[in-house]
Amino acid sequence: MEVIVAKSAGFCFGVQRAVKEVERLIREGVKPVWTYGPIIHNEQVVNELAEKGVRVIRSEEELEQIHEGTIVIRSHGVPRRLQEKMEATGAVIVDATCPFVKKIHRIAEKAGQEGKTLVIAGNPDHPEVQGIMGWTEGTVFAVETPEEAANLPITDPQSAILVAQTTFNKMKFKSIVEKFKESVYHEYVVDTVCSATDERQTETRDIARTVDAMIVIGGRHSSNTQKLYQICKAECSNSCYIETLVDLDVKPFQTSSRVGITAGASTPNIIIEEVAQHVRKL
Ligand code: F3S
């Protein structure tokens, strides 16, 4: 059986950077180390870090109980209000927000200062989008579809800026841009879809088109992995979504001669390699 592993599978730059920061703190013997939310959407990595003493803050109420140690902001970033609240705890703050997300925070901040409406193409419930929303003082909307973009309650001649959640689907962003341009008079678009996401999605689509079966590896809550799975499903009906090798049902692959493997931005290489090796042996 031929097994094709996407070159872009696994940790992206921002996730790798955030995980490395936590590992550096552990190495340096810093105690206690907290992360605001799980550092990445991967249970195995989070559990391993927990064994090394890294604790996860799961709510603002929990944050209020902290008065010492080091708090790491993960690659998704947080709203400004929350960052200030962290700083007020007295703990040391290590900001591992991905620089590409930070760039969107700056755009949001400037939009607010200039009285412009900010529109984010993204999932309003996703922490990254909530973080971006929290950096503007002005009006902000999150839209997920071109229809939503076409019906934005933005009054002319108010101007608006459109950005995207870094993991947003590039094609979907393009269709939102079209509608946005039709409905907003003074518009400004900044394509903030991360190239890591774009490359991963394009490579995944290309592989899924040529294989008999496709395996997508990633955390259940990882939105970028969920998107990869949607892309695979559209190109290859024999696609499955797993977190680790344990979830893999090999039956659908036994008659396949060519299997593709891709993985979300928070999937460690060790898990990808384990799955690839297992499938090669089938
Ligand atoms: Fe950053 Fe792109 Fe990853 S925005 S966190 S490098 S997907």
PDB file of C-alpha atoms and ligand atoms in Angstrom:
ATOM      1  CA  MET A   1       0.000   0.000   0.000  1.00  0.00           C
ATOM      2  CA  GLU A   2       1.258   3.431  -0.905  1.00  0.00           C
ATOM      3  CA  VAL A   3       0.979   5.937   1.931  1.00  0.00           C
ATOM      4  CA  ILE A   4       1.273   9.653   1.211  1.00  0.00           C
ATOM      5  CA  VAL A   5       1.816  11.886   4.229  1.00  0.00           C
ATOM      6  CA  ALA A   6       1.172  15.595   3.632  1.00  0.00           C
ATOM      7  CA  LYS A   7       4.393  17.583   4.082  1.00  0.00           C
ATOM      8  CA  SER A   8       2.369  20.339   5.760  1.00  0.00           C
ATOM      9  CA  ALA A   9       0.824  17.949   8.329  1.00  0.00           C
ATOM     10  CA  GLY A  10       1.427  18.723  11.984  1.00  0.00           C
ATOM     11  CA  PHE A  11       2.446  21.665  14.143  1.00  0.00           C
ATOM     12  CA  CYS A  12       2.396  25.041  12.444  1.00  0.00           C
ATOM     13  CA  PHE A  13       4.911  27.736  13.315  1.00  0.00           C
ATOM     14  CA  GLY A  14       2.658  29.438  15.900  1.00  0.00           C
ATOM     15  CA  VAL A  15       1.712  26.246  17.734  1.00  0.00           C
ATOM     16  CA  GLN A  16       5.301  24.998  17.764  1.00  0.00           C
ATOM     17  CA  ARG A  17       6.421  28.334  19.183  1.00  0.00           C
ATOM     18  CA  ALA A  18       3.791  28.236  21.974  1.00  0.00           C
ATOM     19  CA  VAL A  19       4.596  24.638  22.940  1.00  0.00           C
ATOM     20  CA  LYS A  20       8.330  25.434  22.939  1.00  0.00           C
ATOM     21  CA  GLU A  21       7.713  28.360  25.299  1.00  0.00           C
ATOM     22  CA  VAL A  22       5.988  26.055  27.789  1.00  0.00           C
ATOM     23  CA  GLU A  23       8.755  23.471  27.442  1.00  0.00           C
ATOM     24  CA  ARG A  24      11.373  26.178  28.032  1.00  0.00           C
ATOM     25  CA  LEU A  25       9.632  27.219  31.265  1.00  0.00           C
ATOM     26  CA  ILE A  26       9.563  23.582  32.435  1.00  0.00           C
ATOM     27  CA  ARG A  27      13.264  23.200  31.582  1.00  0.00           C
ATOM     28  CA  GLU A  28      14.108  26.346  33.485  1.00  0.00           C
ATOM     29  CA  GLY A  29      12.273  25.001  36.543  1.00  0.00           C
ATOM     30  CA  VAL A  30       9.687  27.796  36.602  1.00  0.00           C
ATOM     31  CA  LYS A  31       6.810  26.954  38.976  1.00  0.00           C
ATOM     32  CA  PRO A  32       3.875  27.066  38.785  1.00  0.00           C
ATOM     33  CA  VAL A  33       3.273  27.327  35.038  1.00  0.00           C
ATOM     34  CA  TRP A  34      -0.283  27.939  33.880  1.00  0.00           C
ATOM     35  CA  THR A  35      -1.671  28.121  30.361  1.00  0.00           C
ATOM     36  CA  TYR A  36      -4.851  30.091  29.715  1.00  0.00           C
ATOM     37  CA  GLY A  37      -6.875  27.305  28.104  1.00  0.00           C
ATOM     38  CA  PRO A  38      -5.157  24.161  26.815  1.00  0.00           C
ATOM     39  CA  ILE A  39      -1.957  25.235  25.025  1.00  0.00           C
ATOM     40  CA  ILE A  40      -3.096  23.355  21.918  1.00  0.00           C
ATOM     41  CA  HIS A  41      -6.125  21.307  20.900  1.00  0.00           C
ATOM     42  CA  ASN A  42      -4.404  18.036  21.558  1.00  0.00           C
ATOM     43  CA  GLU A  43      -5.201  15.962  24.613  1.00  0.00           C
ATOM     44  CA  GLN A  44      -2.019  13.880  24.461  1.00  0.00           C
ATOM     45  CA  VAL A  45       0.253  16.927  24.477  1.00  0.00           C
ATOM     46  CA  VAL A  46      -1.804  18.639  27.191  1.00  0.00           C
ATOM     47  CA  ASN A  47      -1.713  15.500  29.357  1.00  0.00           C
ATOM     48  CA  GLU A  48       2.051  15.156  28.920  1.00  0.00           C
ATOM     49  CA  LEU A  49       2.536  18.766  29.977  1.00  0.00           C
ATOM     50  CA  ALA A  50       0.175  18.248  32.936  1.00  0.00           C
ATOM     51  CA  GLU A  51       2.418  15.397  34.105  1.00  0.00           C
ATOM     52  CA  LYS A  52       5.280  17.895  34.098  1.00  0.00           C
ATOM     53  CA  GLY A  53       3.271  20.231  36.306  1.00  0.00           C
ATOM     54  CA  VAL A  54       1.692  22.583  33.744  1.00  0.00           C
ATOM     55  CA  ARG A  55      -1.806  23.558  34.842  1.00  0.00           C
ATOM     56  CA  VAL A  56      -4.649  24.830  32.684  1.00  0.00           C
ATOM     57  CA  ILE A  57      -6.764  27.851  33.644  1.00  0.00           C
ATOM     58  CA  ARG A  58     -10.236  27.106  32.312  1.00  0.00           C
ATOM     59  CA  SER A  59     -12.224  30.196  33.244  1.00  0.00           C
ATOM     60  CA  GLU A  60     -11.954  33.796  34.388  1.00  0.00           C
ATOM     61  CA  GLU A  61     -13.097  32.687  37.850  1.00  0.00           C
ATOM     62  CA  GLU A  62     -10.103  30.348  38.020  1.00  0.00           C
ATOM     63  CA  LEU A  63      -7.836  33.158  36.812  1.00  0.00           C
ATOM     64  CA  GLU A  64      -9.059  35.350  39.678  1.00  0.00           C
ATOM     65  CA  GLN A  65      -7.682  32.804  42.175  1.00  0.00           C
ATOM     66  CA  ILE A  66      -4.124  33.077  40.799  1.00  0.00           C
ATOM     67  CA  HIS A  67      -1.631  35.462  42.382  1.00  0.00           C
ATOM     68  CA  GLU A  68       1.761  33.996  41.450  1.00  0.00           C
ATOM     69  CA  GLY A  69       3.627  31.920  38.893  1.00  0.00           C
ATOM     70  CA  THR A  70       3.725  32.275  35.130  1.00  0.00           C
ATOM     71  CA  ILE A  71       0.740  32.363  32.795  1.00  0.00           C
ATOM     72  CA  VAL A  72       1.269  31.497  29.134  1.00  0.00           C
ATOM     73  CA  ILE A  73      -1.095  32.972  26.557  1.00  0.00           C
ATOM     74  CA  ARG A  74      -1.538  30.395  23.806  1.00  0.00           C
ATOM     75  CA  SER A  75      -1.159  30.985  20.062  1.00  0.00           C
ATOM     76  CA  HIS A  76      -4.875  31.878  19.636  1.00  0.00           C
ATOM     77  CA  GLY A  77      -4.369  35.028  21.695  1.00  0.00           C
ATOM     78  CA  VAL A  78      -6.832  36.608  24.150  1.00  0.00           C
ATOM     79  CA  PRO A  79      -8.932  39.805  24.254  1.00  0.00           C
ATOM     80  CA  ARG A  80      -7.130  42.876  25.598  1.00  0.00           C
ATOM     81  CA  ARG A  81      -9.408  42.952  28.677  1.00  0.00           C
ATOM     82  CA  LEU A  82      -8.365  39.419  29.581  1.00  0.00           C
ATOM     83  CA  GLN A  83      -4.678  40.151  29.037  1.00  0.00           C
ATOM     84  CA  GLU A  84      -4.970  43.090  31.430  1.00  0.00           C
ATOM     85  CA  LYS A  85      -6.762  40.893  33.934  1.00  0.00           C
ATOM     86  CA  MET A  86      -3.904  38.383  33.724  1.00  0.00           C
ATOM     87  CA  GLU A  87      -1.346  41.123  34.247  1.00  0.00           C
ATOM     88  CA  ALA A  88      -3.263  42.293  37.319  1.00  0.00           C
ATOM     89  CA  THR A  89      -2.906  38.871  38.994  1.00  0.00           C
ATOM     90  CA  GLY A  90       0.762  39.557  39.712  1.00  0.00           C
ATOM     91  CA  ALA A  91       1.842  36.480  37.737  1.00  0.00           C
ATOM     92  CA  VAL A  92       4.474  36.749  34.985  1.00  0.00           C
ATOM     93  CA  ILE A  93       2.791  36.745  31.562  1.00  0.00           C
ATOM     94  CA  VAL A  94       4.422  34.935  28.655  1.00  0.00           C
ATOM     95  CA  ASP A  95       2.594  35.968  25.508  1.00  0.00           C
ATOM     96  CA  ALA A  96       2.825  33.140  22.975  1.00  0.00           C
ATOM     97  CA  THR A  97       0.115  34.615  20.739  1.00  0.00           C
ATOM     98  CA  CYS A  98       1.106  33.737  17.180  1.00  0.00           C
ATOM     99  CA  PRO A  99       2.622  36.835  15.506  1.00  0.00           C
ATOM    100  CA  PHE A 100       0.138  36.400  12.636  1.00  0.00           C
ATOM    101  CA  VAL A 101      -2.747  36.631  15.112  1.00  0.00           C
ATOM    102  CA  LYS A 102      -1.057  39.553  16.860  1.00  0.00           C
ATOM    103  CA  LYS A 103      -1.031  41.352  13.502  1.00  0.00           C
ATOM    104  CA  ILE A 104      -4.847  41.026  13.387  1.00  0.00           C
ATOM    105  CA  HIS A 105      -5.078  42.392  16.944  1.00  0.00           C
ATOM    106  CA  ARG A 106      -3.185  45.492  15.742  1.00  0.00           C
ATOM    107  CA  ILE A 107      -5.574  45.893  12.790  1.00  0.00           C
ATOM    108  CA  ALA A 108      -8.537  45.553  15.170  1.00  0.00           C
ATOM    109  CA  GLU A 109      -7.077  48.093  17.567  1.00  0.00           C
ATOM    110  CA  LYS A 110      -6.472  50.603  14.762  1.00  0.00           C
ATOM    111  CA  ALA A 111      -9.965  50.033  13.329  1.00  0.00           C
ATOM    112  CA  GLY A 112     -11.461  50.927  16.704  1.00  0.00           C
ATOM    113  CA  GLN A 113      -9.302  54.031  17.065  1.00  0.00           C
ATOM    114  CA  GLU A 114     -10.326  55.207  13.591  1.00  0.00           C
ATOM    115  CA  GLY A 115     -14.017  54.560  14.208  1.00  0.00           C
ATOM    116  CA  LYS A 116     -14.184  51.816  11.618  1.00  0.00           C
ATOM    117  CA  THR A 117     -16.329  48.730  11.914  1.00  0.00           C
ATOM    118  CA  LEU A 118     -14.399  45.484  12.073  1.00  0.00           C
ATOM    119  CA  VAL A 119     -15.760  42.410  10.333  1.00  0.00           C
ATOM    120  CA  ILE A 120     -14.120  39.054  10.950  1.00  0.00           C
ATOM    121  CA  ALA A 121     -14.711  36.109   8.643  1.00  0.00           C
ATOM    122  CA  GLY A 122     -14.634  33.372  11.217  1.00  0.00           C
ATOM    123  CA  ASN A 123     -16.413  31.385  13.881  1.00  0.00           C
ATOM    124  CA  PRO A 124     -17.651  33.791  16.593  1.00  0.00           C
ATOM    125  CA  ASP A 125     -17.299  31.064  19.222  1.00  0.00           C
ATOM    126  CA  HIS A 126     -13.656  30.339  18.424  1.00  0.00           C
ATOM    127  CA  PRO A 127     -11.168  31.721  20.989  1.00  0.00           C
ATOM    128  CA  GLU A 128      -9.059  33.342  18.265  1.00  0.00           C
ATOM    129  CA  VAL A 129     -12.067  35.286  16.945  1.00  0.00           C
ATOM    130  CA  GLN A 130     -13.148  36.214  20.465  1.00  0.00           C
ATOM    131  CA  GLY A 131      -9.610  37.414  21.100  1.00  0.00           C
ATOM    132  CA  ILE A 132      -9.598  39.580  17.937  1.00  0.00           C
ATOM    133  CA  MET A 133     -13.022  41.010  18.832  1.00  0.00           C
ATOM    134  CA  GLY A 134     -11.595  42.061  22.146  1.00  0.00           C
ATOM    135  CA  TRP A 135      -8.943  44.314  20.612  1.00  0.00           C
ATOM    136  CA  THR A 136     -11.270  46.853  19.034  1.00  0.00           C
ATOM    137  CA  GLU A 137     -13.178  49.544  20.878  1.00  0.00           C
ATOM    138  CA  GLY A 138     -15.525  49.890  17.927  1.00  0.00           C
ATOM    139  CA  THR A 139     -18.326  47.888  16.376  1.00  0.00           C
ATOM    140  CA  VAL A 140     -17.380  44.355  15.436  1.00  0.00           C
ATOM    141  CA  PHE A 141     -19.128  41.504  13.638  1.00  0.00           C
ATOM    142  CA  ALA A 142     -18.103  37.932  12.940  1.00  0.00           C
ATOM    143  CA  VAL A 143     -19.543  36.319   9.807  1.00  0.00           C
ATOM    144  CA  GLU A 144     -19.255  32.773   8.598  1.00  0.00           C
ATOM    145  CA  THR A 145     -21.098  32.906   5.272  1.00  0.00           C
ATOM    146  CA  PRO A 146     -21.367  35.245   2.243  1.00  0.00           C
ATOM    147  CA  GLU A 147     -25.073  35.689   3.127  1.00  0.00           C
ATOM    148  CA  GLU A 148     -24.166  37.027   6.552  1.00  0.00           C
ATOM    149  CA  ALA A 149     -21.622  39.367   4.929  1.00  0.00           C
ATOM    150  CA  ALA A 150     -24.288  40.619   2.510  1.00  0.00           C
ATOM    151  CA  ASN A 151     -26.645  41.516   5.332  1.00  0.00           C
ATOM    152  CA  LEU A 152     -24.328  43.320   7.693  1.00  0.00           C
ATOM    153  CA  PRO A 153     -26.079  46.180   9.463  1.00  0.00           C
ATOM    154  CA  ILE A 154     -23.317  48.648   8.513  1.00  0.00           C
ATOM    155  CA  THR A 155     -24.612  52.070   7.629  1.00  0.00           C
ATOM    156  CA  ASP A 156     -23.116  54.012   4.761  1.00  0.00           C
ATOM    157  CA  PRO A 157     -20.852  56.033   4.734  1.00  0.00           C
ATOM    158  CA  GLN A 158     -19.346  54.252   7.691  1.00  0.00           C
ATOM    159  CA  SER A 159     -16.283  52.351   6.575  1.00  0.00           C
ATOM    160  CA  ALA A 160     -15.446  48.812   7.517  1.00  0.00           C
ATOM    161  CA  ILE A 161     -12.436  46.521   7.536  1.00  0.00           C
ATOM    162  CA  LEU A 162     -12.698  42.831   6.779  1.00  0.00           C
ATOM    163  CA  VAL A 163     -10.165  40.367   8.149  1.00  0.00           C
ATOM    164  CA  ALA A 164     -10.239  36.590   8.524  1.00  0.00           C
ATOM    165  CA  GLN A 165      -9.689  34.090  11.304  1.00  0.00           C
ATOM    166  CA  THR A 166      -6.230  32.705  10.455  1.00  0.00           C
ATOM    167  CA  THR A 167      -7.582  29.203   9.914  1.00  0.00           C
ATOM    168  CA  PHE A 168     -10.527  30.285   7.766  1.00  0.00           C
ATOM    169  CA  ASN A 169     -11.069  28.526   4.429  1.00  0.00           C
ATOM    170  CA  LYS A 170      -9.437  30.641   1.716  1.00  0.00           C
ATOM    171  CA  MET A 171     -12.171  29.968  -0.900  1.00  0.00           C
ATOM    172  CA  LYS A 172     -14.929  30.805   1.559  1.00  0.00           C
ATOM    173  CA  PHE A 173     -13.100  33.998   2.470  1.00  0.00           C
ATOM    174  CA  LYS A 174     -13.046  35.005  -1.216  1.00  0.00           C
ATOM    175  CA  SER A 175     -16.816  34.585  -1.507  1.00  0.00           C
ATOM    176  CA  ILE A 176     -17.315  36.600   1.690  1.00  0.00           C
ATOM    177  CA  VAL A 177     -15.052  39.348   0.305  1.00  0.00           C
ATOM    178  CA  GLU A 178     -17.263  39.622  -2.802  1.00  0.00           C
ATOM    179  CA  LYS A 179     -20.449  40.081  -0.776  1.00  0.00           C
ATOM    180  CA  PHE A 180     -18.739  42.387   1.665  1.00  0.00           C
ATOM    181  CA  LYS A 181     -17.586  44.651  -1.169  1.00  0.00           C
ATOM    182  CA  GLU A 182     -21.123  44.797  -2.519  1.00  0.00           C
ATOM    183  CA  SER A 183     -22.661  45.704   0.807  1.00  0.00           C
ATOM    184  CA  VAL A 184     -20.107  48.118   2.274  1.00  0.00           C
ATOM    185  CA  TYR A 185     -19.281  51.416   0.608  1.00  0.00           C
ATOM    186  CA  HIS A 186     -15.858  52.296   2.086  1.00  0.00           C
ATOM    187  CA  GLU A 187     -14.373  48.898   2.474  1.00  0.00           C
ATOM    188  CA  TYR A 188     -10.910  47.628   3.184  1.00  0.00           C
ATOM    189  CA  VAL A 189      -9.958  43.961   3.084  1.00  0.00           C
ATOM    190  CA  VAL A 190      -6.910  42.373   4.702  1.00  0.00           C
ATOM    191  CA  ASP A 191      -6.493  38.717   3.868  1.00  0.00           C
ATOM    192  CA  THR A 192      -5.264  37.342   7.180  1.00  0.00           C
ATOM    193  CA  VAL A 193      -5.772  33.669   6.396  1.00  0.00           C
ATOM    194  CA  CYS A 194      -2.507  32.128   7.486  1.00  0.00           C
ATOM    195  CA  SER A 195      -0.409  30.695   4.679  1.00  0.00           C
ATOM    196  CA  ALA A 196       0.245  27.611   6.833  1.00  0.00           C
ATOM    197  CA  THR A 197      -3.497  26.915   6.749  1.00  0.00           C
ATOM    198  CA  ASP A 198      -3.729  27.649   3.067  1.00  0.00           C
ATOM    199  CA  GLU A 199      -0.807  25.360   2.196  1.00  0.00           C
ATOM    200  CA  ARG A 200      -2.177  22.619   4.420  1.00  0.00           C
ATOM    201  CA  GLN A 201      -5.655  22.881   2.889  1.00  0.00           C
ATOM    202  CA  THR A 202      -4.350  22.973  -0.699  1.00  0.00           C
ATOM    203  CA  GLU A 203      -1.989  20.050  -0.187  1.00  0.00           C
ATOM    204  CA  THR A 204      -4.735  18.079   1.585  1.00  0.00           C
ATOM    205  CA  ARG A 205      -7.153  18.684  -1.295  1.00  0.00           C
ATOM    206  CA  ASP A 206      -4.523  17.650  -3.864  1.00  0.00           C
ATOM    207  CA  ILE A 207      -3.749  14.424  -2.022  1.00  0.00           C
ATOM    208  CA  ALA A 208      -7.415  13.595  -1.302  1.00  0.00           C
ATOM    209  CA  ARG A 209      -8.146  13.804  -5.046  1.00  0.00           C
ATOM    210  CA  THR A 210      -5.638  11.092  -5.877  1.00  0.00           C
ATOM    211  CA  VAL A 211      -6.111   8.498  -3.125  1.00  0.00           C
ATOM    212  CA  ASP A 212      -8.645   5.761  -2.318  1.00  0.00           C
ATOM    213  CA  ALA A 213      -8.766   6.667   1.343  1.00  0.00           C
ATOM    214  CA  MET A 214      -7.802   9.601   3.475  1.00  0.00           C
ATOM    215  CA  ILE A 215      -6.938   9.817   7.175  1.00  0.00           C
ATOM    216  CA  VAL A 216      -7.213  13.148   8.977  1.00  0.00           C
ATOM    217  CA  ILE A 217      -5.479  13.294  12.369  1.00  0.00           C
ATOM    218  CA  GLY A 218      -6.231  15.945  14.959  1.00  0.00           C
ATOM    219  CA  GLY A 219      -7.986  16.915  18.159  1.00  0.00           C
ATOM    220  CA  ARG A 220     -11.782  16.670  18.210  1.00  0.00           C
ATOM    221  CA  HIS A 221     -12.046  20.383  19.068  1.00  0.00           C
ATOM    222  CA  SER A 222      -9.479  21.586  16.557  1.00  0.00           C
ATOM    223  CA  SER A 223     -11.343  23.715  14.031  1.00  0.00           C
ATOM    224  CA  ASN A 224      -8.540  23.587  11.478  1.00  0.00           C
ATOM    225  CA  THR A 225      -8.604  19.773  11.615  1.00  0.00           C
ATOM    226  CA  GLN A 226     -12.387  19.787  11.209  1.00  0.00           C
ATOM    227  CA  LYS A 227     -11.943  21.912   8.085  1.00  0.00           C
ATOM    228  CA  LEU A 228      -9.341  19.509   6.698  1.00  0.00           C
ATOM    229  CA  TYR A 229     -11.815  16.692   7.190  1.00  0.00           C
ATOM    230  CA  GLN A 230     -14.527  18.607   5.296  1.00  0.00           C
ATOM    231  CA  ILE A 231     -12.100  19.166   2.406  1.00  0.00           C
ATOM    232  CA  CYS A 232     -11.167  15.475   2.367  1.00  0.00           C
ATOM    233  CA  LYS A 233     -14.786  14.307   2.518  1.00  0.00           C
ATOM    234  CA  ALA A 234     -15.627  16.478  -0.490  1.00  0.00           C
ATOM    235  CA  GLU A 235     -12.832  14.897  -2.552  1.00  0.00           C
ATOM    236  CA  CYS A 236     -12.703  11.372  -1.177  1.00  0.00           C
ATOM    237  CA  SER A 237     -15.755   9.729   0.399  1.00  0.00           C
ATOM    238  CA  ASN A 238     -13.550   7.189   2.175  1.00  0.00           C
ATOM    239  CA  SER A 239     -12.145   9.715   4.660  1.00  0.00           C
ATOM    240  CA  CYS A 240     -11.884   9.336   8.406  1.00  0.00           C
ATOM    241  CA  TYR A 241     -11.097  11.669  11.310  1.00  0.00           C
ATOM    242  CA  ILE A 242      -9.024  10.309  14.190  1.00  0.00           C
ATOM    243  CA  GLU A 243      -7.240  11.727  17.215  1.00  0.00           C
ATOM    244  CA  THR A 244      -4.656   8.983  17.563  1.00  0.00           C
ATOM    245  CA  LEU A 245      -3.899   5.532  16.194  1.00  0.00           C
ATOM    246  CA  VAL A 246      -6.280   4.010  18.769  1.00  0.00           C
ATOM    247  CA  ASP A 247      -9.277   5.525  16.907  1.00  0.00           C
ATOM    248  CA  LEU A 248      -8.282   4.099  13.530  1.00  0.00           C
ATOM    249  CA  ASP A 249     -10.658   1.555  12.063  1.00  0.00           C
ATOM    250  CA  VAL A 250      -8.525  -0.169   9.438  1.00  0.00           C
ATOM    251  CA  LYS A 251     -11.348  -2.069   7.688  1.00  0.00           C
ATOM    252  CA  PRO A 252     -12.177   0.652   5.141  1.00  0.00           C
ATOM    253  CA  PHE A 253      -8.471   0.854   4.189  1.00  0.00           C
ATOM    254  CA  GLN A 254      -7.746  -2.796   3.614  1.00  0.00           C
ATOM    255  CA  THR A 255      -8.792  -2.702  -0.036  1.00  0.00           C
ATOM    256  CA  SER A 256      -7.092   0.626  -0.716  1.00  0.00           C
ATOM    257  CA  SER A 257      -3.885   0.814  -2.680  1.00  0.00           C
ATOM    258  CA  ARG A 258      -3.179   4.488  -2.026  1.00  0.00           C
ATOM    259  CA  VAL A 259      -3.883   6.158   1.306  1.00  0.00           C
ATOM    260  CA  GLY A 260      -3.325   9.812   2.161  1.00  0.00           C
ATOM    261  CA  ILE A 261      -2.613  11.206   5.621  1.00  0.00           C
ATOM    262  CA  THR A 262      -2.958  14.772   6.757  1.00  0.00           C
ATOM    263  CA  ALA A 263      -3.096  16.394  10.194  1.00  0.00           C
ATOM    264  CA  GLY A 264      -4.155  19.590  11.888  1.00  0.00           C
ATOM    265  CA  ALA A 265      -1.851  22.283  13.227  1.00  0.00           C
ATOM    266  CA  SER A 266      -1.908  20.862  16.752  1.00  0.00           C
ATOM    267  CA  THR A 267      -1.049  17.264  15.930  1.00  0.00           C
ATOM    268  CA  PRO A 268       2.421  16.196  17.098  1.00  0.00           C
ATOM    269  CA  ASN A 269       4.663  14.517  14.518  1.00  0.00           C
ATOM    270  CA  ILE A 270       5.021  11.463  16.683  1.00  0.00           C
ATOM    271  CA  ILE A 271       1.286  10.702  16.343  1.00  0.00           C
ATOM    272  CA  ILE A 272       1.360  11.241  12.549  1.00  0.00           C
ATOM    273  CA  GLU A 273       4.368   8.954  12.184  1.00  0.00           C
ATOM    274  CA  GLU A 274       2.749   6.266  14.357  1.00  0.00           C
ATOM    275  CA  VAL A 275      -0.376   6.232  12.151  1.00  0.00           C
ATOM    276  CA  ALA A 276       1.679   6.270   8.927  1.00  0.00           C
ATOM    277  CA  GLN A 277       3.811   3.336  10.051  1.00  0.00           C
ATOM    278  CA  HIS A 278       0.760   1.342  11.075  1.00  0.00           C
ATOM    279  CA  VAL A 279      -1.022   1.942   7.756  1.00  0.00           C
ATOM    280  CA  ARG A 280       2.127   1.058   5.740  1.00  0.00           C
ATOM    281  CA  LYS A 281       2.117  -2.362   7.409  1.00  0.00           C
ATOM    282  CA  LEU A 282      -1.503  -3.157   6.427  1.00  0.00           C
TER     283      LEU A 282
HETATM  284 FE1  F3S B   1      -0.104  31.102  13.564  1.00  0.00          FE
HETATM  285 FE2  F3S B   1      -0.858  30.265  11.255  1.00  0.00          FE
HETATM  286 FE3  F3S B   1      -0.429  28.565  13.126  1.00  0.00          FE
HETATM  287  S1  F3S B   1      -1.651  31.998  12.356  1.00  0.00           S
HETATM  288  S2  F3S B   1      -0.902  29.623  14.991  1.00  0.00           S
HETATM  289  S3  F3S B   1       1.094  29.872  12.166  1.00  0.00           S
HETATM  290  S4  F3S B   1      -2.054  28.442  11.654  1.00  0.00           S
END
